[in-house]
Amino acid sequence: MEVFVARQPILTVENDIFAYELLYRNSEENRFVPMEGSQATSEVLMNSFVTIGLERLSHNKPCFINFTEDLLLEQVPEYFNSEQLVVEILEHVSFSLDLIRVCRTLKEKGYLIALDDVIDIDRPSVYELLHYVDILKVDIREVTDENRARIIQLGKEYEVTLLAEKVETHEEHQQCIEEGFSLFQGFYFSKPVIVKGMDIPFLSSTYFQMIKELTATNDDINIEKVTEIMEQDLALTYKLLRLINSSQQRTRVPIQSIRQAVMLLGTEGLKKWLYVLSVEQTTAVTSTQSQLVIKTSLVRAKLCEQMAVRIRAEKKADGYFLTGFMSLIDVITQRPAHEVVGSLPLDEEIKNALEGQQNTYRLVLDLAVAMEKADFEWLEKHLAEWNLSYSEVFEVYGQAIAWSEQLYHDHFTDKVER
């Protein structure tokens, strides 16, 4: 399923790109389609940080993203990396005490905060909020001359950066520079440009199972059960790994198993992530091709896991499962393997295997592929090296297929009953 995000550059006085603003789009048609604010923001977050990736979307420049009051109060921005995200507060929020407390916390944690579409500063709560705001985005097409002068003066008093938005001519740009603006955005520099990516649909049944597990009290949450659920859904696992790379919890420790990823993210992080997904809305797997690829990934994962036991590498069985599970991620995302794998915080050996380099992970994965293709010449050559028989491998392969089929049966039965 294709997803879309529009980006518009924000430039400095020297015309260097300071950041990009990311905007909701639902097609390649470059216009905003009305949508509930929280849902639009959630889709922009997931499509930008997880599906497309900031390395491709913004070349890792900071990104301005609009946040509704609900998402701010749910502390959703705190999950994402403060070096990559500029929290843009929409002009129509209430500026309540609760919101001001959220902004204070965000400021303490290193986030830049921008106030959007500033044209009127008569609301008393704005002055309290200015203690935590870094950037005022001034709509130069809507603001009156009187308010413009007052906003510029406030920027100096509070040492807030002024950003002129909707700049459309050279004359407007020069006037803004003379007035003390230091950041600029508008059609004079660039219209929003659409970037698209390929999303992976996840199984609604596993999503609801995750919700059920994570709504228990923290003492009752079963990490093993959560891991088991994640191991059933390629999309949730891939998004979990991508999210870890984009979050405040970005790790230098390579991920060797799905359980490790779940532990690293933590139950609170999972709850917050699932909240964003719930706003974005779930999408069932409908494409026959997607179903086939995901089922094949599941079979490979289980086969690799069980083969690890047979070759006396059971301590790394989770890593073999993860290798098999992620082995078709390039097919389903329609991106080169090195590009997709490079964006995930995986163990180096697992990464190498997924990129085609020979190691033990890759050999076991190749065995799974040989079973799919009925490549008996390859099997005959390598099974002897591991002192394995055809009957053992066929038994494990049959069990892996049965496990995968049962998962899909449970999913579609659950979907019908629902």
Tab-separated table of C-alpha atoms in Angstrom:
chain	number	residue	atom	x	y	z
A	1	MET	CA	0.000	0.000	0.000
A	2	GLU	CA	1.486	3.359	-1.046
A	3	VAL	CA	1.685	6.181	1.489
A	4	PHE	CA	2.479	9.848	0.898
A	5	VAL	CA	4.036	12.750	2.788
A	6	ALA	CA	4.665	16.262	1.492
A	7	ARG	CA	7.764	18.136	2.624
A	8	GLN	CA	8.501	21.846	2.360
A	9	PRO	CA	11.949	23.241	3.188
A	10	ILE	CA	12.590	25.835	5.875
A	11	LEU	CA	15.622	27.945	5.022
A	12	THR	CA	18.094	30.157	6.864
A	13	VAL	CA	19.165	33.682	5.892
A	14	GLU	CA	22.035	32.060	3.982
A	15	ASN	CA	19.495	29.895	2.060
A	16	ASP	CA	20.716	26.707	3.719
A	17	ILE	CA	18.057	24.134	4.599
A	18	PHE	CA	17.446	24.278	8.342
A	19	ALA	CA	14.601	21.760	8.432
A	20	TYR	CA	11.527	20.520	6.574
A	21	GLU	CA	7.874	20.826	7.472
A	22	LEU	CA	6.065	17.532	6.880
A	23	LEU	CA	2.466	17.693	5.688
A	24	TYR	CA	-0.326	15.142	5.372
A	25	ARG	CA	-1.195	13.899	1.883
A	26	ASN	CA	-3.239	10.860	0.837
A	27	SER	CA	-2.188	10.686	-2.827
A	28	GLU	CA	0.274	12.126	-5.335
A	29	GLU	CA	-2.121	15.031	-5.828
A	30	ASN	CA	-0.379	17.891	-4.029
A	31	ARG	CA	-3.221	19.251	-1.942
A	32	PHE	CA	-4.467	18.783	1.593
A	33	VAL	CA	-7.565	16.608	1.914
A	34	PRO	CA	-9.533	17.520	5.068
A	35	MET	CA	-9.038	14.967	7.851
A	36	GLU	CA	-9.330	14.908	11.630
A	37	GLY	CA	-6.164	16.536	12.988
A	38	SER	CA	-4.908	13.773	15.280
A	39	GLN	CA	-5.334	11.141	12.592
A	40	ALA	CA	-3.509	13.273	10.020
A	41	THR	CA	-0.605	13.838	12.431
A	42	SER	CA	-0.445	10.145	13.351
A	43	GLU	CA	-0.252	9.167	9.703
A	44	VAL	CA	2.465	11.747	9.059
A	45	LEU	CA	4.461	10.419	12.045
A	46	MET	CA	4.191	6.771	11.039
A	47	ASN	CA	4.681	7.397	7.323
A	48	SER	CA	7.671	9.688	7.917
A	49	PHE	CA	9.590	8.046	10.753
A	50	VAL	CA	8.647	4.416	10.134
A	51	THR	CA	7.534	3.742	6.559
A	52	ILE	CA	9.572	6.179	4.455
A	53	GLY	CA	12.292	7.064	6.952
A	54	LEU	CA	13.870	10.452	7.636
A	55	GLU	CA	17.136	9.395	6.034
A	56	ARG	CA	15.244	9.441	2.726
A	57	LEU	CA	12.560	12.015	3.471
A	58	SER	CA	14.629	14.815	5.011
A	59	HIS	CA	18.224	13.552	4.798
A	60	ASN	CA	18.011	13.486	8.606
A	61	LYS	CA	17.338	17.221	8.866
A	62	PRO	CA	14.904	18.138	11.689
A	63	CYS	CA	11.221	17.910	10.777
A	64	PHE	CA	8.418	20.247	11.843
A	65	ILE	CA	5.216	18.291	12.472
A	66	ASN	CA	1.874	19.723	13.595
A	67	PHE	CA	0.530	18.301	16.843
A	68	THR	CA	-3.034	18.536	18.063
A	69	GLU	CA	-3.791	19.198	21.708
A	70	ASP	CA	-4.889	15.576	22.240
A	71	LEU	CA	-1.604	14.161	20.950
A	72	LEU	CA	0.396	16.647	23.017
A	73	LEU	CA	-1.474	15.760	26.196
A	74	GLU	CA	-0.875	12.073	25.426
A	75	GLN	CA	2.847	12.988	25.304
A	76	VAL	CA	3.228	11.370	21.886
A	77	PRO	CA	6.135	13.650	20.791
A	78	GLU	CA	8.290	12.295	23.623
A	79	TYR	CA	8.620	8.967	21.902
A	80	PHE	CA	10.406	10.430	18.871
A	81	ASN	CA	14.003	11.605	18.726
A	82	SER	CA	14.349	15.207	19.952
A	83	GLU	CA	17.116	15.829	17.402
A	84	GLN	CA	14.802	14.911	14.529
A	85	LEU	CA	11.431	16.313	15.606
A	86	VAL	CA	10.346	19.946	15.981
A	87	VAL	CA	7.013	20.024	17.811
A	88	GLU	CA	4.732	22.443	16.003
A	89	ILE	CA	1.740	23.559	18.069
A	90	LEU	CA	-1.340	24.445	16.069
A	91	GLU	CA	-2.744	27.912	16.519
A	92	HIS	CA	-6.179	26.807	17.747
A	93	VAL	CA	-5.089	24.799	20.807
A	94	SER	CA	-6.383	25.942	24.187
A	95	PHE	CA	-3.005	26.831	25.773
A	96	SER	CA	-4.298	25.314	29.008
A	97	LEU	CA	-2.129	24.825	32.094
A	98	ASP	CA	-1.860	21.136	31.213
A	99	LEU	CA	-0.574	22.003	27.750
A	100	ILE	CA	1.921	24.473	29.177
A	101	ARG	CA	3.196	21.753	31.532
A	102	VAL	CA	3.629	19.416	28.532
A	103	CYS	CA	5.625	22.100	26.715
A	104	ARG	CA	7.809	22.671	29.762
A	105	THR	CA	8.574	18.943	29.896
A	106	LEU	CA	9.330	18.818	26.169
A	107	LYS	CA	11.660	21.790	26.526
A	108	GLU	CA	13.474	20.106	29.435
A	109	LYS	CA	13.954	17.005	27.281
A	110	GLY	CA	15.592	18.941	24.481
A	111	TYR	CA	12.765	19.342	21.952
A	112	LEU	CA	12.410	22.481	19.852
A	113	ILE	CA	8.881	23.900	20.041
A	114	ALA	CA	7.344	26.058	17.317
A	115	LEU	CA	4.100	28.002	17.552
A	116	ASP	CA	2.286	27.855	14.203
A	117	ASP	CA	0.454	30.548	12.230
A	118	VAL	CA	1.027	33.364	14.713
A	119	ILE	CA	-1.050	36.387	13.718
A	120	ASP	CA	-2.502	37.495	17.068
A	121	ILE	CA	-0.819	37.562	20.482
A	122	ASP	CA	-3.608	38.985	22.597
A	123	ARG	CA	-4.338	35.689	24.392
A	124	PRO	CA	-2.772	35.970	27.891
A	125	SER	CA	-1.722	32.311	27.947
A	126	VAL	CA	0.519	32.909	24.924
A	127	TYR	CA	2.926	34.879	27.126
A	128	GLU	CA	3.278	31.973	29.557
A	129	LEU	CA	3.864	29.604	26.669
A	130	LEU	CA	6.568	31.855	25.197
A	131	HIS	CA	8.902	30.799	28.024
A	132	TYR	CA	9.064	27.358	26.377
A	133	VAL	CA	8.689	28.228	22.679
A	134	ASP	CA	11.792	28.351	20.470
A	135	ILE	CA	10.267	29.443	17.165
A	136	LEU	CA	7.345	31.698	16.231
A	137	LYS	CA	5.964	30.951	12.760
A	138	VAL	CA	4.417	34.179	11.500
A	139	ASP	CA	1.903	34.019	8.661
A	140	ILE	CA	3.003	37.140	6.802
A	141	ARG	CA	-0.024	37.030	4.497
A	142	GLU	CA	-2.570	37.174	7.332
A	143	VAL	CA	-0.925	39.169	10.121
A	144	THR	CA	-1.715	42.900	10.371
A	145	ASP	CA	1.138	45.416	10.310
A	146	GLU	CA	0.431	46.300	13.949
A	147	ASN	CA	0.493	42.696	15.157
A	148	ARG	CA	3.531	41.956	13.012
A	149	ALA	CA	5.502	44.722	14.754
A	150	ARG	CA	4.368	43.475	18.189
A	151	ILE	CA	5.318	39.866	17.384
A	152	ILE	CA	8.765	40.933	16.161
A	153	GLN	CA	9.287	42.882	19.399
A	154	LEU	CA	8.172	39.894	21.484
A	155	GLY	CA	10.616	37.696	19.588
A	156	LYS	CA	13.432	39.973	20.686
A	157	GLU	CA	12.231	40.179	24.294
A	158	TYR	CA	11.839	36.426	24.709
A	159	GLU	CA	14.823	35.572	22.473
A	160	VAL	CA	12.589	33.500	20.215
A	161	THR	CA	13.534	32.702	16.609
A	162	LEU	CA	11.172	34.261	14.059
A	163	LEU	CA	10.111	32.189	11.042
A	164	ALA	CA	8.310	33.901	8.167
A	165	GLU	CA	5.892	31.516	6.471
A	166	LYS	CA	4.059	31.931	3.165
A	167	VAL	CA	6.878	34.006	1.658
A	168	GLU	CA	6.142	34.301	-2.055
A	169	THR	CA	8.340	37.077	-3.482
A	170	HIS	CA	11.909	38.357	-3.335
A	171	GLU	CA	10.665	41.648	-1.890
A	172	GLU	CA	8.854	39.873	0.960
A	173	HIS	CA	11.966	37.833	1.705
A	174	GLN	CA	14.185	40.926	1.887
A	175	GLN	CA	11.706	42.798	4.088
A	176	CYS	CA	11.544	39.866	6.517
A	177	ILE	CA	15.348	39.733	6.744
A	178	GLU	CA	15.457	43.454	7.546
A	179	GLU	CA	12.820	42.967	10.259
A	180	GLY	CA	14.840	40.288	12.032
A	181	PHE	CA	13.352	37.032	10.722
A	182	SER	CA	15.991	34.306	10.487
A	183	LEU	CA	14.003	31.352	9.071
A	184	PHE	CA	11.827	31.335	5.946
A	185	GLN	CA	9.253	29.085	4.292
A	186	GLY	CA	6.999	29.536	1.294
A	187	PHE	CA	6.418	29.168	-2.434
A	188	TYR	CA	9.237	31.662	-3.157
A	189	PHE	CA	11.658	28.906	-2.156
A	190	SER	CA	9.687	25.733	-2.911
A	191	LYS	CA	6.211	24.321	-3.013
A	192	PRO	CA	5.636	21.165	-0.938
A	193	VAL	CA	7.141	18.130	-2.663
A	194	ILE	CA	5.484	14.723	-2.291
A	195	VAL	CA	7.556	11.724	-1.237
A	196	LYS	CA	5.967	8.287	-1.318
A	197	GLY	CA	6.747	4.960	0.274
A	198	MET	CA	5.354	1.447	0.569
A	199	ASP	CA	3.619	0.600	3.827
A	200	ILE	CA	3.336	-2.946	5.154
A	201	PRO	CA	-0.190	-3.835	6.265
A	202	PHE	CA	-0.424	-5.555	9.619
A	203	LEU	CA	-2.881	-8.151	10.830
A	204	SER	CA	-5.721	-6.580	12.771
A	205	SER	CA	-5.973	-9.670	14.978
A	206	THR	CA	-2.389	-9.325	16.259
A	207	TYR	CA	-2.956	-5.613	16.830
A	208	PHE	CA	-5.989	-6.311	19.022
A	209	GLN	CA	-4.102	-9.046	20.877
A	210	MET	CA	-1.351	-6.507	21.636
A	211	ILE	CA	-3.891	-4.004	22.901
A	212	LYS	CA	-5.378	-6.677	25.158
A	213	GLU	CA	-1.994	-7.665	26.596
A	214	LEU	CA	-0.859	-4.105	27.178
A	215	THR	CA	-4.029	-2.902	28.878
A	216	ALA	CA	-3.178	-5.061	31.892
A	217	THR	CA	-1.410	-3.385	34.791
A	218	ASN	CA	2.379	-3.283	34.393
A	219	ASP	CA	2.839	-6.062	36.952
A	220	ASP	CA	0.556	-8.338	34.927
A	221	ILE	CA	1.992	-7.658	31.459
A	222	ASN	CA	3.528	-10.823	30.081
A	223	ILE	CA	6.596	-9.892	28.002
A	224	GLU	CA	6.821	-13.423	26.620
A	225	LYS	CA	3.231	-13.192	25.373
A	226	VAL	CA	3.848	-9.767	23.829
A	227	THR	CA	6.937	-11.159	22.079
A	228	GLU	CA	4.955	-14.144	20.821
A	229	ILE	CA	2.341	-11.803	19.325
A	230	MET	CA	5.029	-9.692	17.628
A	231	GLU	CA	6.541	-12.847	16.140
A	232	GLN	CA	3.288	-13.445	14.277
A	233	ASP	CA	3.235	-10.156	12.409
A	234	LEU	CA	5.999	-8.972	10.081
A	235	ALA	CA	4.589	-5.445	9.806
A	236	LEU	CA	4.424	-4.860	13.560
A	237	THR	CA	7.962	-6.218	13.999
A	238	TYR	CA	9.382	-4.098	11.177
A	239	LYS	CA	7.651	-0.980	12.490
A	240	LEU	CA	8.867	-1.734	16.007
A	241	LEU	CA	12.482	-1.895	14.784
A	242	ARG	CA	12.113	1.267	12.703
A	243	LEU	CA	10.514	3.057	15.619
A	244	ILE	CA	13.385	2.149	17.936
A	245	ASN	CA	15.765	3.729	15.418
A	246	SER	CA	13.684	6.928	15.401
A	247	SER	CA	12.964	7.165	19.099
A	248	GLN	CA	14.571	8.676	22.163
A	249	GLN	CA	15.520	5.086	23.017
A	250	ARG	CA	17.635	4.698	19.897
A	251	THR	CA	20.166	2.067	20.814
A	252	ARG	CA	23.806	1.383	20.109
A	253	VAL	CA	23.215	-2.211	21.183
A	254	PRO	CA	22.363	-4.296	18.090
A	255	ILE	CA	19.044	-6.130	18.182
A	256	GLN	CA	19.401	-9.920	18.103
A	257	SER	CA	15.800	-10.935	18.772
A	258	ILE	CA	12.242	-9.649	18.796
A	259	ARG	CA	12.137	-10.141	22.572
A	260	GLN	CA	15.138	-7.831	22.966
A	261	ALA	CA	13.365	-5.175	20.870
A	262	VAL	CA	10.227	-5.466	23.014
A	263	MET	CA	12.283	-5.182	26.220
A	264	LEU	CA	14.171	-2.174	24.870
A	265	LEU	CA	11.021	-0.317	23.905
A	266	GLY	CA	9.314	-1.186	27.182
A	267	THR	CA	5.628	-1.549	27.919
A	268	GLU	CA	5.038	2.204	28.176
A	269	GLY	CA	6.740	2.779	24.822
A	270	LEU	CA	4.650	0.017	23.251
A	271	LYS	CA	1.465	1.510	24.669
A	272	LYS	CA	2.327	4.938	23.265
A	273	TRP	CA	3.213	3.454	19.881
A	274	LEU	CA	-0.022	1.466	19.734
A	275	TYR	CA	-1.943	4.614	20.659
A	276	VAL	CA	-0.516	6.323	17.552
A	277	LEU	CA	-1.455	3.278	15.464
A	278	SER	CA	-4.965	3.274	16.883
A	279	VAL	CA	-5.424	6.899	15.819
A	280	GLU	CA	-3.944	6.112	12.414
A	281	GLN	CA	-6.437	3.213	12.186
A	282	THR	CA	-5.699	-0.406	11.472
A	283	THR	CA	-5.510	-1.818	7.974
A	284	ALA	CA	-6.058	-5.500	7.303
A	285	VAL	CA	-3.911	-7.473	4.898
A	286	THR	CA	-5.966	-7.602	1.717
A	287	SER	CA	-3.427	-8.081	-1.073
A	288	THR	CA	-2.972	-11.709	-2.087
A	289	GLN	CA	0.676	-10.969	-2.860
A	290	SER	CA	1.200	-9.420	0.599
A	291	GLN	CA	-0.415	-12.422	2.262
A	292	LEU	CA	1.856	-14.794	0.347
A	293	VAL	CA	5.017	-12.856	1.213
A	294	ILE	CA	4.109	-12.619	4.905
A	295	LYS	CA	3.210	-16.319	5.103
A	296	THR	CA	6.509	-17.214	3.459
A	297	SER	CA	8.336	-14.998	5.971
A	298	LEU	CA	6.606	-16.803	8.833
A	299	VAL	CA	7.542	-20.224	7.447
A	300	ARG	CA	11.145	-19.143	6.979
A	301	ALA	CA	11.282	-17.728	10.516
A	302	LYS	CA	10.005	-20.890	12.168
A	303	LEU	CA	12.172	-23.134	10.008
A	304	CYS	CA	15.307	-21.088	10.762
A	305	GLU	CA	14.506	-21.102	14.481
A	306	GLN	CA	14.083	-24.877	14.594
A	307	MET	CA	17.118	-25.498	12.409
A	308	ALA	CA	19.189	-23.481	14.896
A	309	VAL	CA	18.325	-26.124	17.474
A	310	ARG	CA	19.316	-28.921	15.076
A	311	ILE	CA	22.750	-27.371	14.395
A	312	ARG	CA	23.347	-26.772	18.130
A	313	ALA	CA	22.903	-22.984	17.947
A	314	GLU	CA	19.792	-22.962	20.141
A	315	LYS	CA	21.116	-20.034	22.223
A	316	LYS	CA	20.750	-17.891	19.104
A	317	ALA	CA	17.446	-19.414	17.975
A	318	ASP	CA	15.672	-16.068	18.397
A	319	GLY	CA	18.203	-14.471	16.074
A	320	TYR	CA	17.617	-17.153	13.449
A	321	PHE	CA	13.860	-16.593	13.768
A	322	LEU	CA	14.373	-12.849	13.237
A	323	THR	CA	16.599	-13.495	10.203
A	324	GLY	CA	13.981	-15.656	8.531
A	325	PHE	CA	11.191	-13.298	9.497
A	326	MET	CA	12.878	-10.243	7.961
A	327	SER	CA	14.261	-12.028	4.892
A	328	LEU	CA	11.593	-10.722	2.485
A	329	ILE	CA	11.323	-7.207	3.904
A	330	ASP	CA	12.832	-5.796	0.686
A	331	VAL	CA	10.095	-7.475	-1.365
A	332	ILE	CA	7.230	-6.149	0.702
A	333	THR	CA	8.639	-2.615	1.063
A	334	GLN	CA	9.753	-2.560	-2.590
A	335	ARG	CA	13.120	-1.114	-1.597
A	336	PRO	CA	16.662	-2.528	-1.948
A	337	ALA	CA	17.631	-4.917	0.850
A	338	HIS	CA	20.725	-2.921	1.879
A	339	GLU	CA	18.619	0.245	2.181
A	340	VAL	CA	15.888	-1.364	4.303
A	341	VAL	CA	18.214	-3.420	6.475
A	342	GLY	CA	20.539	-0.453	6.945
A	343	SER	CA	17.708	1.472	8.585
A	344	LEU	CA	17.137	-1.185	11.260
A	345	PRO	CA	19.059	-1.541	14.555
A	346	LEU	CA	19.876	-5.201	13.914
A	347	ASP	CA	22.833	-7.298	14.991
A	348	GLU	CA	25.626	-6.979	12.405
A	349	GLU	CA	25.658	-10.695	11.602
A	350	ILE	CA	21.904	-10.691	10.981
A	351	LYS	CA	22.243	-7.583	8.795
A	352	ASN	CA	25.018	-9.224	6.789
A	353	ALA	CA	22.931	-12.354	6.303
A	354	LEU	CA	19.927	-10.347	5.095
A	355	GLU	CA	22.169	-8.500	2.640
A	356	GLY	CA	23.421	-11.803	1.198
A	357	GLN	CA	26.786	-12.150	2.915
A	358	GLN	CA	27.738	-15.670	3.932
A	359	ASN	CA	27.654	-16.585	7.627
A	360	THR	CA	25.793	-19.197	9.660
A	361	TYR	CA	22.598	-17.107	9.734
A	362	ARG	CA	22.750	-16.874	5.946
A	363	LEU	CA	23.400	-20.581	5.477
A	364	VAL	CA	20.318	-21.499	7.511
A	365	LEU	CA	18.275	-18.920	5.608
A	366	ASP	CA	19.570	-20.372	2.334
A	367	LEU	CA	18.424	-23.773	3.559
A	368	ALA	CA	14.904	-22.368	4.046
A	369	VAL	CA	14.975	-20.899	0.540
A	370	ALA	CA	16.253	-24.212	-0.869
A	371	MET	CA	13.309	-26.000	0.742
A	372	GLU	CA	10.889	-23.529	-0.890
A	373	LYS	CA	12.472	-24.097	-4.297
A	374	ALA	CA	12.972	-27.850	-3.805
A	375	ASP	CA	16.648	-27.321	-4.594
A	376	PHE	CA	17.786	-30.833	-3.723
A	377	GLU	CA	21.249	-30.316	-5.170
A	378	TRP	CA	21.931	-27.525	-2.643
A	379	LEU	CA	20.368	-29.536	0.177
A	380	GLU	CA	22.391	-32.639	-0.572
A	381	LYS	CA	25.616	-30.640	-0.485
A	382	HIS	CA	24.974	-28.816	2.796
A	383	LEU	CA	22.911	-31.220	4.908
A	384	ALA	CA	25.874	-33.589	5.094
A	385	GLU	CA	28.012	-30.757	6.497
A	386	TRP	CA	25.584	-30.421	9.398
A	387	ASN	CA	25.040	-34.141	9.763
A	388	LEU	CA	21.330	-33.670	9.018
A	389	SER	CA	18.998	-35.993	7.144
A	390	TYR	CA	16.337	-35.138	4.576
A	391	SER	CA	13.676	-36.549	6.891
A	392	GLU	CA	14.668	-34.192	9.730
A	393	VAL	CA	14.558	-31.112	7.523
A	394	PHE	CA	11.280	-32.081	5.858
A	395	GLU	CA	9.734	-32.691	9.278
A	396	VAL	CA	10.798	-29.241	10.505
A	397	TYR	CA	9.630	-27.643	7.246
A	398	GLY	CA	6.218	-29.301	7.583
A	399	GLN	CA	5.914	-28.071	11.166
A	400	ALA	CA	6.825	-24.533	10.079
A	401	ILE	CA	4.158	-24.573	7.355
A	402	ALA	CA	1.557	-25.918	9.783
A	403	TRP	CA	2.442	-23.206	12.325
A	404	SER	CA	2.101	-20.484	9.686
A	405	GLU	CA	-1.219	-21.859	8.394
A	406	GLN	CA	-2.614	-22.005	11.919
A	407	LEU	CA	-1.708	-18.371	12.518
A	408	TYR	CA	-3.545	-17.343	9.366
A	409	HIS	CA	-6.520	-19.534	10.204
A	410	ASP	CA	-6.736	-17.908	13.635
A	411	HIS	CA	-6.453	-14.460	12.095
A	412	PHE	CA	-9.199	-14.877	9.505
A	413	THR	CA	-11.495	-16.783	11.902
A	414	ASP	CA	-11.054	-13.962	14.398
A	415	LYS	CA	-11.771	-11.432	11.661
A	416	VAL	CA	-15.021	-13.157	10.679
A	417	GLU	CA	-16.161	-13.443	14.286
A	418	ARG	CA	-15.345	-9.818	14.907
